[in-house]
Short mmCIF file of C-alpha atoms and ligand atoms in Angstrom, two decimals:
data_model
loop_
_atom_site.label_atom_id
_atom_site.label_comp_id
_atom_site.label_asym_id
_atom_site.label_seq_id
_atom_site.Cartn_x
_atom_site.Cartn_y
_atom_site.Cartn_z
CA MET A 105 123.39 104.42 61.48
CA ILE A 106 124.79 101.12 63.09
CA PRO A 107 125.91 98.80 59.94
CA LYS A 108 124.12 95.56 59.75
CA LYS A 109 127.03 93.38 60.37
CA LEU A 110 127.71 95.24 63.84
CA THR A 111 124.17 95.03 64.99
CA LYS A 112 124.31 91.34 64.12
CA MET A 113 127.67 90.79 65.82
CA LYS A 114 127.58 89.30 69.26
CA LEU A 115 129.36 91.44 71.48
CA PRO A 116 128.63 90.34 75.38
CA TYR A 117 127.48 93.14 77.81
CA PHE A 118 130.57 92.60 79.64
CA PHE A 119 132.58 93.98 76.64
CA GLN A 120 130.32 96.39 75.82
CA GLN A 121 130.24 97.72 79.40
CA PHE A 122 134.17 97.48 79.14
CA LEU A 123 134.86 99.02 75.62
CA GLY A 124 132.48 101.97 77.15
CA PHE A 125 134.34 102.59 80.09
CA LEU A 126 137.84 102.59 78.20
CA ALA A 127 136.40 104.72 75.15
CA VAL A 128 135.40 107.38 77.72
CA ILE A 129 138.51 107.35 79.61
CA ILE A 130 140.81 107.37 76.73
CA LEU A 131 138.92 110.37 75.24
CA LEU A 132 139.01 112.30 78.33
CA MET A 133 142.66 111.73 78.55
CA ALA A 134 143.21 112.69 75.03
CA VAL A 135 141.44 115.90 75.45
CA THR A 136 143.18 116.70 78.61
CA VAL A 137 147.06 116.32 76.77
CA PHE A 138 145.90 118.18 73.99
CA SER A 139 144.58 121.00 75.91
CA LEU A 140 147.46 121.08 78.20
CA VAL A 141 150.01 121.20 75.33
CA LEU A 142 147.98 123.97 73.40
CA PHE A 143 147.79 125.89 76.81
CA GLY A 144 151.38 125.68 77.57
CA ARG A 145 152.59 126.70 74.45
CA ARG A 146 150.16 129.73 74.37
CA THR A 147 151.31 130.88 77.87
CA ALA A 148 155.03 130.45 77.04
CA LEU A 149 154.53 132.16 73.85
CA ASN A 150 152.62 134.97 75.88
CA ALA A 151 155.49 135.23 78.01
CA THR A 152 158.07 135.51 75.65
CA GLU A 153 156.06 138.19 73.73
CA ASN A 154 155.85 140.33 76.91
CA ARG A 155 159.12 140.00 77.67
CA LEU A 156 160.26 141.25 74.09
CA PHE A 157 157.67 144.08 74.23
CA SER A 158 159.73 145.33 77.60
CA TYR A 159 162.78 145.18 75.68
CA ALA A 160 161.47 147.63 72.92
CA GLU A 161 159.73 149.78 75.67
CA SER A 162 163.52 149.87 77.35
CA ILE A 163 164.84 150.77 73.83
CA VAL A 164 162.51 153.67 73.38
CA ASP A 165 163.26 154.85 76.94
CA GLU A 166 166.97 155.27 75.78
CA ASP A 167 165.93 157.67 73.09
CA LEU A 168 167.88 155.82 70.50
CA ASP A 169 170.96 156.75 71.63
CA PRO A 170 173.57 154.87 69.34
CA THR A 171 176.04 154.23 72.24
CA GLN A 172 173.04 152.93 74.33
CA LEU A 173 171.79 150.71 71.64
CA ASN A 174 175.14 149.11 71.30
CA THR A 175 175.28 148.19 74.90
CA ILE A 176 171.64 146.78 75.01
CA ARG A 177 172.37 145.01 71.71
CA ARG A 178 175.14 143.31 73.52
CA VAL A 179 173.36 142.15 76.21
CA LEU A 180 170.32 140.90 74.30
CA THR A 181 172.58 139.01 71.83
CA ALA A 182 173.70 136.82 74.65
CA GLN A 183 170.29 135.87 75.09
CA GLU A 184 169.43 135.25 71.39
CA VAL A 185 167.28 138.32 71.17
CA SER A 186 167.87 140.75 68.17
CA PHE A 187 166.37 144.18 67.60
CA PHE A 188 165.97 146.56 64.74
CA VAL A 189 164.97 150.14 64.67
CA PHE A 190 162.92 151.27 61.66
CA SER A 191 161.78 154.88 60.37
CA ASP A 192 158.31 155.42 59.93
CA GLU A 193 158.51 154.59 56.20
CA GLY A 194 160.27 151.23 57.07
CA ASN A 195 163.76 152.08 56.18
CA ILE A 196 166.46 150.82 58.68
CA VAL A 197 167.87 153.24 61.51
CA TYR A 198 169.76 150.95 63.70
CA PRO A 199 171.94 148.97 63.16
CA ASP A 200 174.08 149.99 60.51
CA LEU A 201 172.75 147.86 57.61
CA PRO A 202 172.57 148.84 53.75
CA ARG A 203 169.84 151.42 53.18
CA ASN A 204 167.69 148.90 51.38
CA PHE A 205 167.23 146.74 54.12
CA ARG A 206 163.61 147.13 54.84
CA ALA A 207 161.06 145.67 57.58
CA ASN A 208 159.34 143.05 56.23
CA ILE A 209 156.22 144.55 57.16
CA SER A 210 152.80 145.05 55.03
CA ASP A 211 150.86 148.60 54.55
CA ASP A 212 148.54 147.51 56.87
CA GLN A 213 150.51 146.42 59.56
CA LEU A 214 152.47 149.96 59.14
CA ASP A 215 148.98 151.80 59.55
CA GLN A 216 148.39 149.85 62.59
CA LEU A 217 151.87 151.11 64.08
CA GLU A 218 151.07 154.33 62.95
CA SER A 219 147.74 154.66 65.00
CA GLY A 220 149.77 153.51 68.00
CA GLU A 221 148.75 149.90 68.21
CA ARG A 222 151.54 147.40 69.03
CA ILE A 223 151.83 144.11 66.75
CA ALA A 224 152.86 140.59 68.11
CA LEU A 225 153.48 137.88 65.81
CA THR A 226 153.69 134.66 67.52
CA THR A 227 155.47 132.30 64.68
CA HIS A 228 157.18 133.42 61.81
CA HIS A 229 159.19 131.04 60.04
CA GLU A 230 162.19 133.13 59.24
CA ASP A 231 164.13 135.70 61.48
CA LEU A 232 164.63 139.26 60.60
CA LEU A 233 167.58 138.65 58.52
CA GLY A 234 165.85 135.76 56.81
CA ASN A 235 167.29 132.96 58.41
CA PRO A 236 164.81 130.03 58.27
CA ARG A 237 164.03 129.76 61.99
CA GLU A 238 161.01 129.74 64.17
CA THR A 239 160.61 133.12 65.62
CA THR A 240 158.57 135.56 67.58
CA LEU A 241 158.44 139.07 66.39
CA VAL A 242 156.76 142.13 68.22
CA TYR A 243 156.68 145.58 66.71
CA LEU A 244 156.68 148.76 69.01
CA PRO A 245 155.97 152.07 67.27
CA TYR A 246 157.64 155.19 68.57
CA PHE A 247 156.67 158.94 68.39
CA ASN A 248 158.34 162.18 67.91
CA GLU A 249 158.66 163.58 71.51
CA ASN A 250 157.78 167.37 70.96
CA SER A 251 155.18 166.75 67.81
CA GLU A 252 153.85 163.45 69.13
CA GLU A 253 154.05 162.32 65.64
CA PHE A 254 154.93 158.68 64.44
CA ALA A 255 158.67 158.70 63.90
CA GLY A 256 159.13 154.76 63.30
CA PHE A 257 159.02 151.48 65.11
CA ILE A 258 161.03 148.98 66.84
CA THR A 259 161.25 145.17 65.98
CA VAL A 260 162.43 142.58 68.53
CA SER A 261 162.84 138.90 67.75
CA ALA A 262 163.67 135.85 69.47
CA PRO A 263 163.57 132.23 68.28
CA ILE A 264 161.32 130.08 69.91
CA SER A 265 162.80 126.70 69.31
CA HIS A 266 163.27 126.39 73.36
CA ILE A 267 159.33 126.67 73.59
CA ASN A 268 159.05 123.76 71.01
CA ARG A 269 161.56 121.74 73.17
CA GLN A 270 159.79 122.50 76.37
CA MET A 271 156.50 121.29 74.71
CA GLU A 272 158.08 117.96 73.35
CA GLU A 273 159.46 117.28 76.92
CA LEU A 274 155.83 118.16 78.26
CA LYS A 275 154.42 115.84 75.62
CA GLY A 276 156.81 113.25 76.44
CA ASN A 277 155.91 113.21 80.29
CA LEU A 278 152.01 113.27 79.50
CA PHE A 279 152.24 110.58 77.37
CA SER A 280 154.20 108.56 80.30
CA ALA A 281 151.01 110.01 82.57
CA PHE A 282 148.82 108.94 79.78
CA LEU A 283 150.21 105.18 79.55
CA ILE A 284 149.98 104.86 83.40
CA SER A 285 146.71 105.91 83.75
CA ALA A 286 145.28 104.26 80.79
CA ILE A 287 146.42 100.99 82.58
CA VAL A 288 144.94 101.84 85.82
CA ALA A 289 141.49 102.93 83.47
CA ILE A 290 141.77 99.27 81.81
CA LEU A 291 142.01 97.66 85.39
CA MET A 292 139.40 99.72 86.79
CA SER A 293 137.11 99.30 83.92
CA LEU A 294 137.67 95.73 83.99
CA VAL A 295 136.39 95.62 87.69
CA PHE A 296 133.39 97.72 86.89
CA ALA A 297 132.01 95.85 84.07
CA HIS A 298 132.73 92.68 85.54
CA TYR A 299 130.57 93.97 89.07
CA GLN A 300 127.97 95.33 86.54
CA VAL A 301 127.52 92.32 84.42
CA LYS A 302 127.63 90.06 87.67
CA ARG A 303 124.61 91.91 88.70
CA VAL A 304 122.75 91.60 85.23
CA ASN A 305 123.52 88.11 85.36
CA ARG A 306 122.14 87.38 88.75
CA LEU A 307 118.90 89.38 87.42
CA ARG A 308 119.15 86.95 84.49
CA LYS A 309 119.55 83.67 86.42
CA ALA A 310 116.42 84.82 88.89
CA ALA A 311 114.19 85.70 85.63
CA HIS A 312 115.07 81.97 84.39
CA LYS A 313 113.80 80.60 87.54
CA VAL A 314 110.70 82.42 87.62
CA ALA A 315 110.13 81.25 83.95
CA GLU A 316 110.41 78.05 85.53
CA GLY A 317 107.89 78.59 88.03
CA GLU A 318 109.48 79.50 90.98
CA TYR A 319 107.89 82.48 92.48
CA THR A 320 109.46 82.80 95.82
CA ILE A 321 112.68 84.40 94.73
CA GLN A 322 113.25 87.99 96.10
CA LEU A 323 116.49 89.51 95.05
CA GLU A 324 118.45 91.91 97.68
CA HIS A 325 119.06 95.13 96.31
CA ASN A 326 119.91 99.15 97.46
CA GLU A 327 118.52 102.22 95.88
CA ARG A 328 121.51 103.35 94.46
CA ASP A 329 121.36 102.87 90.58
CA GLU A 330 118.98 101.77 87.72
CA ILE A 331 120.11 97.96 88.23
CA ASP A 332 118.85 98.31 92.00
CA TYR A 333 115.66 99.91 90.68
CA LEU A 334 115.31 97.22 87.96
CA THR A 335 115.62 94.49 90.80
CA ARG A 336 113.43 96.24 93.07
CA ASP A 337 110.52 96.14 89.94
CA PHE A 338 111.65 92.54 89.33
CA ASN A 339 110.67 91.39 92.99
CA ARG A 340 107.47 93.22 92.55
CA MET A 341 106.73 91.66 89.56
CA VAL A 342 107.63 88.35 91.10
CA ILE A 343 105.11 89.14 93.98
CA ALA A 344 102.18 90.07 91.19
CA LEU A 345 102.88 86.98 89.02
CA LYS A 346 102.74 84.68 92.56
CA GLU A 347 99.68 86.59 93.56
CA SER A 348 97.91 85.94 89.99
CA GLN A 349 99.13 82.66 89.87
CA ASP A 350 97.56 82.12 93.47
CA GLU A 351 94.52 83.79 92.50
CA VAL A 352 93.99 81.15 89.18
CA ILE A 353 94.81 78.16 91.59
CA ASN A 354 91.80 79.65 94.38
CA GLN A 355 89.42 80.31 91.32
CA GLU A 356 89.86 76.47 90.25
CA GLU A 357 89.33 75.31 93.86
CA ARG A 358 86.26 77.56 94.19
CA ARG A 359 84.98 76.12 90.69
CA LYS A 360 85.67 72.60 91.82
CA SER A 361 84.09 73.00 95.11
CA PHE A 362 81.31 75.04 93.90
CA MET A 363 80.35 72.04 91.77
CA GLN A 364 80.50 69.66 94.28
CA ASP A 365 78.65 71.68 96.74
CA ALA A 366 75.75 72.51 94.29
CA ALA A 367 75.54 68.89 93.31
CA HIS A 368 75.47 67.83 97.03
CA GLU A 369 72.84 70.58 97.78
CA MET A 370 70.47 69.37 95.12
CA ARG A 371 70.93 65.75 95.62
CA THR A 372 68.98 65.83 99.03
CA PRO A 373 65.61 67.48 97.79
CA LEU A 374 65.79 65.46 94.61
CA THR A 375 66.28 61.94 96.49
CA THR A 376 63.43 62.96 98.56
CA ILE A 377 61.27 63.92 95.40
CA ASN A 378 62.57 60.85 93.64
CA GLY A 379 61.50 58.53 96.58
CA LEU A 380 58.16 60.10 96.95
CA LEU A 381 57.39 59.66 93.09
CA GLU A 382 58.38 55.91 93.34
CA GLY A 383 56.09 55.51 96.09
CA LEU A 384 53.17 56.97 94.16
CA GLU A 385 54.10 55.12 91.20
CA HIS A 386 54.23 51.87 93.07
CA ASN A 387 51.47 52.64 95.00
CA VAL A 388 52.94 52.25 98.43
CA ILE A 389 52.01 55.18 99.71
CA PRO A 390 48.65 55.04 101.69
CA GLU A 391 45.72 57.11 100.37
CA ASN A 392 45.70 59.40 103.61
CA GLN A 393 49.54 59.92 103.07
CA ARG A 394 49.47 61.07 99.31
CA LEU A 395 48.28 64.75 100.00
CA ARG A 396 51.22 64.98 102.32
CA SER A 397 53.63 63.58 99.96
CA ILE A 398 52.73 65.93 97.42
CA GLN A 399 53.07 68.85 99.76
CA LEU A 400 56.43 67.77 100.85
CA MET A 401 57.40 67.39 96.84
CA ARG A 402 56.40 71.04 96.35
CA LYS A 403 58.37 72.20 99.39
CA GLU A 404 61.50 70.23 98.23
CA THR A 405 60.84 71.89 94.66
CA ARG A 406 60.48 75.05 95.99
CA ARG A 407 63.70 74.73 97.78
CA LEU A 408 65.47 73.62 94.66
CA ILE A 409 63.96 76.73 92.97
CA ARG A 410 65.34 78.83 95.98
CA LEU A 411 68.73 77.35 95.18
CA VAL A 412 68.90 78.14 92.00
CA ASN A 413 68.01 81.33 92.27
CA GLU A 414 70.40 82.18 95.19
CA ASN A 415 73.14 80.73 93.46
CA MET A 416 72.27 83.05 90.25
CA ASP A 417 72.12 85.87 92.55
CA TYR A 418 75.31 85.11 93.94
CA GLU A 419 77.17 84.85 90.66
CA ASN A 420 75.48 88.04 89.21
CA ILE A 421 76.71 89.92 92.11
CA ARG A 422 80.03 88.73 92.29
CA SER A 423 80.65 89.15 88.62
CA ASN A 424 79.56 92.76 88.85
CA ARG A 425 76.60 92.09 86.74
CA ILE A 426 74.27 93.79 88.92
CA MET A 427 74.05 97.86 89.05
CA LEU A 428 73.16 99.34 92.55
CA THR A 429 70.86 102.55 92.42
CA LYS A 430 72.16 104.25 95.57
CA HIS A 431 69.69 106.82 97.37
CA THR A 432 70.08 108.14 100.80
CA ILE A 433 67.42 106.31 102.62
CA PRO A 434 65.97 107.09 106.26
CA LEU A 435 66.93 103.75 107.80
CA SER A 436 63.76 103.91 110.10
CA GLU A 437 61.70 103.74 107.03
CA ILE A 438 63.13 100.61 105.72
CA VAL A 439 63.50 98.70 109.24
CA GLU A 440 59.83 99.21 109.92
CA GLU A 441 58.77 98.22 106.45
CA ILE A 442 60.89 94.70 107.19
CA SER A 443 59.51 94.40 110.67
CA GLU A 444 56.00 94.82 109.20
CA GLN A 445 56.62 92.03 106.23
CA MET A 446 58.31 89.88 109.02
CA LYS A 447 55.73 89.97 111.85
CA ASP A 448 54.46 86.35 111.25
CA ILE A 449 57.79 84.71 111.18
CA VAL A 450 58.82 86.54 114.43
CA LYS A 451 55.63 85.53 116.13
CA GLU A 452 56.19 81.86 114.78
CA SER A 453 59.72 81.86 116.59
CA SER A 454 59.01 82.82 119.99
CA ASN A 455 61.55 85.61 119.65
CA LYS A 456 61.07 89.30 120.41
CA LEU A 457 62.36 91.92 117.89
CA ILE A 458 63.21 95.19 119.09
CA ILE A 459 64.04 98.19 116.83
CA GLY A 460 66.40 100.89 118.27
CA GLU A 461 66.20 104.54 118.21
CA MET A 462 67.04 105.65 114.49
CA ASP A 463 65.15 108.54 114.01
CA ASP A 464 67.61 111.02 112.09
CA ILE A 465 69.62 108.03 110.87
CA HIS A 466 70.08 107.77 107.06
CA VAL A 467 72.12 105.05 104.96
CA TYR A 468 73.40 105.78 101.34
CA ALA A 469 72.44 102.58 99.55
CA ASP A 470 70.16 100.76 97.33
CA TYR A 471 66.92 100.25 98.65
CA ASP A 472 66.07 96.51 97.61
CA ARG A 473 69.77 95.46 98.28
CA LEU A 474 69.71 96.84 101.76
CA LYS A 475 66.43 95.16 102.35
CA GLN A 476 67.99 91.85 101.06
CA ILE A 477 70.90 92.38 103.68
CA LEU A 478 68.85 93.07 106.53
CA VAL A 479 66.28 90.60 106.13
CA ASN A 480 69.19 87.80 105.86
CA LEU A 481 70.85 88.97 108.77
CA ILE A 482 67.33 88.99 110.90
CA LYS A 483 66.42 85.89 109.34
CA ASN A 484 69.59 84.04 110.61
CA ALA A 485 69.27 85.77 114.10
CA LEU A 486 65.78 84.57 114.31
CA GLN A 487 66.49 80.97 113.32
CA PHE A 488 69.42 80.45 115.49
CA THR A 489 67.87 81.94 118.58
CA ASN A 490 65.32 80.33 121.03
CA ASN A 491 63.09 82.53 123.29
CA GLY A 492 65.27 85.57 122.95
CA THR A 493 65.41 88.89 121.48
CA ILE A 494 66.63 90.10 118.02
CA LYS A 495 67.93 93.94 118.11
CA ILE A 496 68.41 96.22 115.26
CA ALA A 497 70.18 99.46 115.94
CA SER A 498 72.00 102.16 114.53
CA GLN A 499 74.35 105.05 114.98
CA PHE A 500 76.58 107.39 113.10
CA THR A 501 80.27 107.07 113.42
CA SER A 502 83.19 108.90 111.82
CA GLU A 503 83.63 106.58 108.92
CA GLY A 504 79.89 106.48 108.41
CA THR A 505 76.45 104.87 109.08
CA GLU A 506 76.50 101.70 111.39
CA ILE A 507 74.02 99.07 111.67
CA THR A 508 73.91 96.45 114.03
CA VAL A 509 71.68 93.16 114.32
CA SER A 510 71.95 91.32 117.26
CA ASP A 511 70.38 88.37 118.98
CA THR A 512 70.68 86.26 122.42
CA GLY A 513 71.27 83.05 120.30
CA ILE A 514 73.46 79.83 120.19
CA GLY A 515 76.30 81.82 119.17
CA MET A 516 79.44 80.77 117.31
CA THR A 517 82.85 79.61 117.75
CA ASP A 518 85.98 81.36 116.12
CA VAL A 519 86.23 78.64 113.64
CA GLN A 520 82.83 79.14 112.73
CA MET A 521 83.16 83.12 112.51
CA GLU A 522 85.79 82.50 109.98
CA ASN A 523 83.71 80.42 107.50
CA ILE A 524 80.40 81.96 107.83
CA PHE A 525 80.83 83.93 104.69
CA GLU A 526 81.63 80.92 102.72
CA ARG A 527 79.43 79.83 99.96
CA TYR A 528 77.08 76.76 101.49
CA TYR A 529 78.81 77.17 104.73
CA LYS A 530 76.48 75.69 107.72
CA ALA A 531 78.08 75.87 111.11
CA ASP A 532 75.69 73.01 112.54
CA LEU A 533 75.06 70.52 109.94
CA SER A 534 72.37 68.71 111.70
CA ARG A 535 70.21 71.69 111.62
CA THR A 536 69.28 71.51 108.07
CA LYS A 537 65.82 72.14 106.73
CA THR A 538 64.37 74.38 108.99
CA LYS A 539 61.56 76.55 107.91
CA PHE A 540 64.00 79.34 106.80
CA GLY A 541 65.64 77.12 104.32
CA GLU A 542 69.20 76.73 105.05
CA SER A 543 71.44 76.65 101.96
CA GLY A 544 74.11 78.19 103.39
CA LEU A 545 74.17 81.16 101.03
CA GLY A 546 72.74 83.91 102.71
CA LEU A 547 75.62 85.46 104.39
CA ALA A 548 77.91 84.59 101.19
CA ILE A 549 75.16 87.15 99.66
CA VAL A 550 75.00 89.44 102.21
CA GLN A 551 79.12 89.78 102.16
CA GLN A 552 78.96 90.21 98.26
CA LEU A 553 76.27 92.93 98.51
CA VAL A 554 78.00 94.60 101.41
CA ASN A 555 81.44 94.88 99.30
CA LEU A 556 79.40 95.97 96.25
CA HIS A 557 78.06 99.22 98.44
CA GLY A 558 82.04 99.73 99.55
CA ALA A 559 80.50 98.97 102.93
CA LYS A 560 82.26 96.55 105.75
CA ILE A 561 80.51 93.80 107.49
CA SER A 562 81.88 92.29 110.96
CA VAL A 563 80.73 89.81 113.42
CA GLU A 564 81.34 89.14 116.94
CA SER A 565 79.80 86.24 118.61
CA GLU A 566 79.85 83.93 122.06
CA ILE A 567 78.61 80.64 122.18
CA ASP A 568 75.22 80.66 124.20
CA GLU A 569 75.68 84.25 124.65
CA GLY A 570 74.54 85.63 121.11
CA THR A 571 75.72 87.13 117.86
CA THR A 572 76.21 90.71 116.67
CA PHE A 573 76.50 91.54 112.94
CA ARG A 574 77.68 95.01 112.31
CA ILE A 575 77.75 96.91 108.85
CA LEU A 576 79.45 100.08 108.20
CA PHE A 577 78.14 102.06 105.20
CA PRO A 578 80.28 104.92 104.24
CA GLU A 579 79.13 108.50 103.91
CA LYS A 580 77.85 109.53 100.15
CA LYS A 581 80.91 111.14 98.59
N1 LIG B 838 72.96 84.98 114.14
C1 LIG B 838 73.58 83.84 114.06
N2 LIG B 838 73.66 83.01 114.97
C2 LIG B 838 74.41 82.01 115.20
N3 LIG B 838 75.03 81.06 114.04
C3 LIG B 838 74.89 81.87 112.84
C4 LIG B 838 73.96 83.02 112.92
N4 LIG B 838 73.93 83.46 111.19
C5 LIG B 838 74.58 82.89 110.75
N5 LIG B 838 75.30 81.99 111.46
C6 LIG B 838 75.78 80.57 110.90
O1 LIG B 838 76.39 80.72 109.69
C7 LIG B 838 76.00 79.89 108.84
C8 LIG B 838 75.73 80.05 107.50
O2 LIG B 838 74.62 81.34 107.35
P1 LIG B 838 74.05 81.79 105.99
O3 LIG B 838 73.13 82.59 106.39
O4 LIG B 838 74.94 81.89 105.02
O5 LIG B 838 73.19 80.36 105.65
P2 LIG B 838 71.83 79.80 105.91
O6 LIG B 838 71.28 80.53 106.95
O7 LIG B 838 72.37 78.28 106.99
O8 LIG B 838 71.33 79.34 104.85
P3 LIG B 838 70.44 80.38 103.97
O9 LIG B 838 70.48 81.81 104.59
O10 LIG B 838 71.20 80.34 102.43
O11 LIG B 838 69.06 80.14 103.93
C9 LIG B 838 74.65 79.17 109.39
O12 LIG B 838 74.49 77.68 109.01
C10 LIG B 838 74.87 79.45 110.89
O13 LIG B 838 75.67 78.19 111.22
MG1 LIG B 839 70.80 82.50 106.49
#
């Protein structure tokens, strides 16, 4: 556990990074030095032991002949190497020493030798004569030439002070290397830490700006490390924030304009009704006009009711409060029903309604809502066409079922086409109050319903040529 004091202590990121780098580098260096020294010493000792074994072997090869042994002894003494030959019981055989001079060897070791094993003792704190100095000792057994029986063993020893000296030298060299690399490491970790801290600070400053409401910031980044990924996610977050901020502003705008538009739409019928009522109250409407006034008031009241209903419908669809009950509907069936219902309106309008070939065509939709969509489009077509034709057609495409409602009416400009799906939008403001209503809500509702079906609606139009609405319903999944 980290002590409380430490967690409270303020250690800037820069120093955390710096210390982190430094700790890793120093630890690595220390481990390297330690293992190099250990390994070097082990290797040097192994080499010495092998050398001593090879001396012992050549002594055995000389058949322990005293003259030969004397010669070998002279040569080896020059190299600070001494050797002794012992009998199978550990008594001195060569050189000529008092008979009580015995090999300093345990029974276990003697057993090992007897079974033919060779023994190497790497460090011994005294040599064979008992002088206190660090030595390496090896024991090699020898056997009777004829009977192959254990006959004794040879001990060869050499001081290892030179190895220790070499190791000290190695340590010295390594320490200098260590110092130099530590300095380089410190410099490098300073540079690294500085670089990382700079990147973190850049993010911090950007986050600060975003907190103050600046949603246009985007930071440059690569795809190299975690800070890059963090920067990328930060950019995404800023975009998402900007979008939701825009959406909030948008909603607020829509709410305001809805209130204004709704008030505006209601004012006209209410003013008409109010004027007529005043006329009736003060008896200024002639008797023969009274019935007509009341009829007018009823008409305006119906208009108001329709306005309220359509607004509620629109809001319900928009906020997902209506449920669709989708079926696979034969299109010809629903279109026939509509044309039967609208027979009178079509007749009154001086237009012709043509229904294209749609025998095998099906749409996956909610029956009543699909009817509502088509009725709205046909009503609009009738409304904006004079002595022309309105055609309903359909076909299967790779993306689903396409239904088109086209007319040969007044058409629309590009600007009008862009806006017709807005609530209360009417392209031609002079054409209010026709027999079909005209509150400017029809297409807004159509679009919401189309969206709810996962379908798409588009429009093509040419002034004085006509208009085509195209809806693409996806297949049942
Ligand atoms: N087939 C069409 N030809 C030309 N203009 C059209 C056509 N359909 C729609 N428009 C234009 O789009 C506007 C919006 O249509 P929408 O159906 O939303 O409202 P509306 O018909 O005016 O009123 P409502 O349908 O609510 O009674 C219309 O006022 C008209 O200017
Ligand atoms: Mg309409």
